[in-house]
Short mmCIF file of C-alpha atoms in Angstrom, two decimals:
data_model
loop_
_atom_site.label_atom_id
_atom_site.label_comp_id
_atom_site.label_asym_id
_atom_site.label_seq_id
_atom_site.Cartn_x
_atom_site.Cartn_y
_atom_site.Cartn_z
CA UNK G 1 26.53 -37.54 -89.42
CA UNK G 2 25.59 -33.96 -89.45
CA UNK G 3 24.26 -31.39 -86.53
CA UNK G 4 21.65 -29.64 -88.60
CA UNK G 5 23.84 -26.52 -88.15
CA UNK G 6 25.29 -24.43 -91.09
CA UNK G 7 28.91 -24.24 -90.69
CA UNK G 8 31.74 -22.06 -92.33
CA UNK G 9 32.11 -24.66 -94.92
CA UNK G 10 28.76 -23.17 -96.27
CA UNK G 11 29.01 -19.51 -95.58
CA UNK G 12 31.81 -17.45 -96.70
CA UNK G 13 32.65 -14.39 -95.10
CA UNK G 14 33.86 -12.33 -98.01
CA UNK G 15 33.88 -8.22 -97.03
CA UNK G 16 34.70 -6.51 -94.01
CA UNK G 17 36.07 -3.07 -94.23
CA UNK G 18 36.22 -1.26 -90.74
CA UNK G 19 37.34 2.02 -89.30
CA UNK G 20 38.47 2.76 -85.77
CA UNK G 21 39.81 5.68 -84.40
CA UNK G 22 39.69 7.86 -80.82
CA UNK G 23 41.83 10.20 -79.37
CA UNK G 24 44.07 9.75 -76.50
CA UNK G 25 43.33 11.98 -73.38
CA UNK G 26 46.23 12.21 -70.58
CA UNK G 27 44.22 12.33 -67.34
CA UNK G 28 47.53 12.87 -65.48
CA UNK G 29 51.13 12.15 -66.21
CA UNK G 30 50.89 8.84 -65.44
CA UNK G 31 47.42 8.02 -66.24
CA UNK G 32 46.08 7.94 -70.21
CA UNK G 33 42.50 7.41 -71.51
CA UNK G 34 41.82 6.37 -75.11
CA UNK G 35 38.07 5.87 -76.06
CA UNK G 36 37.43 4.37 -79.29
CA UNK G 37 34.67 3.98 -82.01
CA UNK G 38 34.53 1.19 -84.66
CA UNK G 39 32.44 1.51 -87.78
CA UNK G 40 32.31 -1.62 -90.20
CA UNK G 41 30.71 -3.30 -92.91
CA UNK G 42 30.32 -7.18 -93.11
CA UNK G 43 29.31 -9.34 -95.94
CA UNK G 44 28.47 -12.89 -96.03
CA UNK G 45 27.82 -15.37 -98.97
CA UNK G 46 25.51 -18.51 -98.41
CA UNK G 47 26.32 -21.55 -100.95
CA UNK G 48 22.83 -23.06 -100.84
CA UNK G 49 23.87 -26.12 -103.26
CA UNK G 50 26.13 -27.44 -100.62
CA UNK G 51 23.21 -27.53 -98.07
CA UNK G 52 21.47 -30.73 -97.20
CA UNK G 53 18.01 -30.32 -95.18
CA UNK G 54 16.62 -33.13 -93.05
CA UNK G 55 13.83 -33.55 -95.21
CA UNK G 56 16.04 -34.59 -98.87
CA UNK G 57 17.14 -37.64 -96.42
CA UNK G 58 15.74 -41.08 -97.28
CA UNK G 59 16.72 -43.49 -94.30
CA UNK G 60 17.13 -46.54 -96.64
CA UNK G 61 18.32 -44.57 -100.17
CA UNK G 62 19.85 -41.60 -98.82
CA UNK G 63 19.91 -37.77 -100.27
CA UNK G 64 16.79 -38.66 -102.95
CA UNK G 65 14.22 -35.85 -102.25
CA UNK G 66 13.62 -32.42 -102.85
CA UNK G 67 13.68 -29.89 -99.99
CA UNK G 68 10.77 -28.09 -99.28
CA UNK G 69 13.03 -25.37 -97.59
CA UNK G 70 12.42 -21.77 -99.03
CA UNK G 71 15.69 -20.21 -100.42
CA UNK G 72 15.63 -16.87 -98.95
CA UNK G 73 18.81 -15.23 -99.23
CA UNK G 74 22.15 -15.98 -100.81
CA UNK G 75 23.99 -13.11 -99.59
CA UNK G 76 23.78 -10.94 -96.67
CA UNK G 77 25.38 -7.65 -95.23
CA UNK G 78 24.94 -4.63 -93.06
CA UNK G 79 26.99 -2.39 -91.11
CA UNK G 80 28.12 -3.06 -87.58
CA UNK G 81 29.50 -0.88 -84.58
CA UNK G 82 31.31 -1.10 -81.47
CA UNK G 83 32.95 1.42 -79.16
CA UNK G 84 35.39 0.60 -76.05
CA UNK G 85 37.72 3.03 -73.80
CA UNK G 86 41.42 1.54 -72.56
CA UNK G 87 42.82 3.53 -69.86
CA UNK G 88 46.65 2.53 -69.28
CA UNK G 89 49.60 3.54 -67.56
CA UNK G 90 53.73 2.93 -66.94
CA UNK G 91 52.46 -0.30 -64.93
CA UNK G 92 48.60 -1.40 -65.74
CA UNK G 93 46.26 -1.21 -68.23
CA UNK G 94 42.26 -1.57 -68.27
CA UNK G 95 39.05 -1.20 -70.61
CA UNK G 96 36.00 -2.57 -72.22
CA UNK G 97 34.78 -2.98 -75.62
CA UNK G 98 31.25 -3.51 -76.62
CA UNK G 99 31.07 -5.37 -79.81
CA UNK G 100 27.98 -5.60 -82.41
CA UNK G 101 26.46 -2.60 -80.39
CA UNK G 102 23.10 -2.62 -83.10
CA UNK G 103 22.77 -6.64 -83.42
CA UNK G 104 22.87 -6.86 -87.13
CA UNK G 105 20.39 -9.51 -88.55
CA UNK G 106 22.63 -12.49 -89.91
CA UNK G 107 19.48 -14.73 -90.81
CA UNK G 108 19.41 -16.66 -94.00
CA UNK G 109 16.99 -19.34 -92.97
CA UNK G 110 14.92 -17.57 -90.29
CA UNK G 111 12.93 -14.05 -90.02
CA UNK G 112 15.56 -13.09 -87.22
CA UNK G 113 18.90 -14.27 -85.99
CA UNK G 114 20.66 -10.97 -84.82
CA UNK G 115 24.63 -11.04 -84.19
CA UNK G 116 24.50 -11.16 -80.63
CA UNK G 117 26.38 -8.38 -78.62
CA UNK G 118 29.57 -8.97 -76.97
CA UNK G 119 31.21 -7.22 -74.34
CA UNK G 120 34.49 -7.58 -73.25
CA UNK G 121 36.91 -6.38 -70.34
CA UNK G 122 40.64 -6.54 -70.17
CA UNK G 123 43.10 -5.26 -67.61
CA UNK G 124 46.80 -6.27 -66.57
CA UNK G 125 49.27 -4.92 -64.38
CA UNK G 126 52.87 -4.99 -64.79
CA UNK G 127 55.44 -6.78 -61.99
CA UNK G 128 58.93 -6.11 -62.94
CA UNK G 129 61.73 -8.16 -61.53
CA UNK G 130 64.45 -5.66 -61.27
CA UNK G 131 67.29 -7.62 -60.41
CA UNK G 132 67.32 -9.50 -63.80
CA UNK G 133 65.39 -6.69 -66.01
CA UNK G 134 62.50 -9.11 -66.70
CA UNK G 135 58.92 -8.09 -67.30
CA UNK G 136 55.88 -9.89 -66.12
CA UNK G 137 52.52 -8.81 -66.92
CA UNK G 138 49.85 -10.69 -65.79
CA UNK G 139 46.17 -9.91 -67.36
CA UNK G 140 42.76 -11.04 -67.48
CA UNK G 141 40.14 -10.77 -69.98
CA UNK G 142 36.45 -11.44 -69.68
CA UNK G 143 33.85 -11.63 -72.39
CA UNK G 144 30.02 -12.02 -71.73
CA UNK G 145 28.43 -12.86 -74.83
CA UNK G 146 24.03 -13.63 -74.54
CA UNK G 147 24.34 -16.06 -72.03
CA UNK G 148 28.03 -17.35 -72.46
CA UNK G 149 30.86 -16.23 -70.10
CA UNK G 150 34.01 -16.67 -71.20
CA UNK G 151 37.30 -16.02 -68.73
CA UNK G 152 40.64 -16.17 -70.24
CA UNK G 153 43.97 -15.53 -67.71
CA UNK G 154 47.54 -15.37 -68.86
CA UNK G 155 50.57 -13.74 -68.87
CA UNK G 156 53.08 -11.48 -71.19
CA UNK G 157 56.92 -11.84 -70.42
CA UNK G 158 59.86 -10.08 -72.12
CA UNK G 159 63.07 -9.51 -71.23
CA UNK G 160 64.62 -5.77 -71.72
CA UNK G 161 66.84 -5.29 -75.01
CA UNK G 162 70.07 -4.05 -72.60
CA UNK G 163 69.89 -7.57 -71.05
CA UNK G 164 68.67 -9.55 -74.25
CA UNK G 165 71.25 -12.42 -75.89
CA UNK G 166 73.55 -11.01 -78.25
CA UNK G 167 73.30 -12.85 -81.49
#
């Protein structure tokens, strides 16, 4: 059963070089700011031969008709931009990143279908157990894309090299 959506089995993501850069700036001995700019280019290819539209299906005999849909594009490419900032210190980090600032068009079938921009906020704080030299970094990430809000909460743990098991 099909949902009518074009999925990744029909679209091939073929090309995406990206360049990111930013200069680190110390605000104090303990706090550093690192802005970032991202410039990229993407290309998608669509295999029209693998798509079956609803107008080609006969309820009794299956796929027997020709589609009335117009094949517009077989490949699509555009520049893509992002920006963000990371602030960190010895015991914390936080920042945000804004993906797809220009909302490039990714429409194969319909006139307009922009790639929705996404704003991601993230942060964490180092909590150290001095007795065992173990580090625990609780973290949170909040992502907003169009009307979708996604929250991720987790924790990173590590053991210092001086107390790591020897092999």
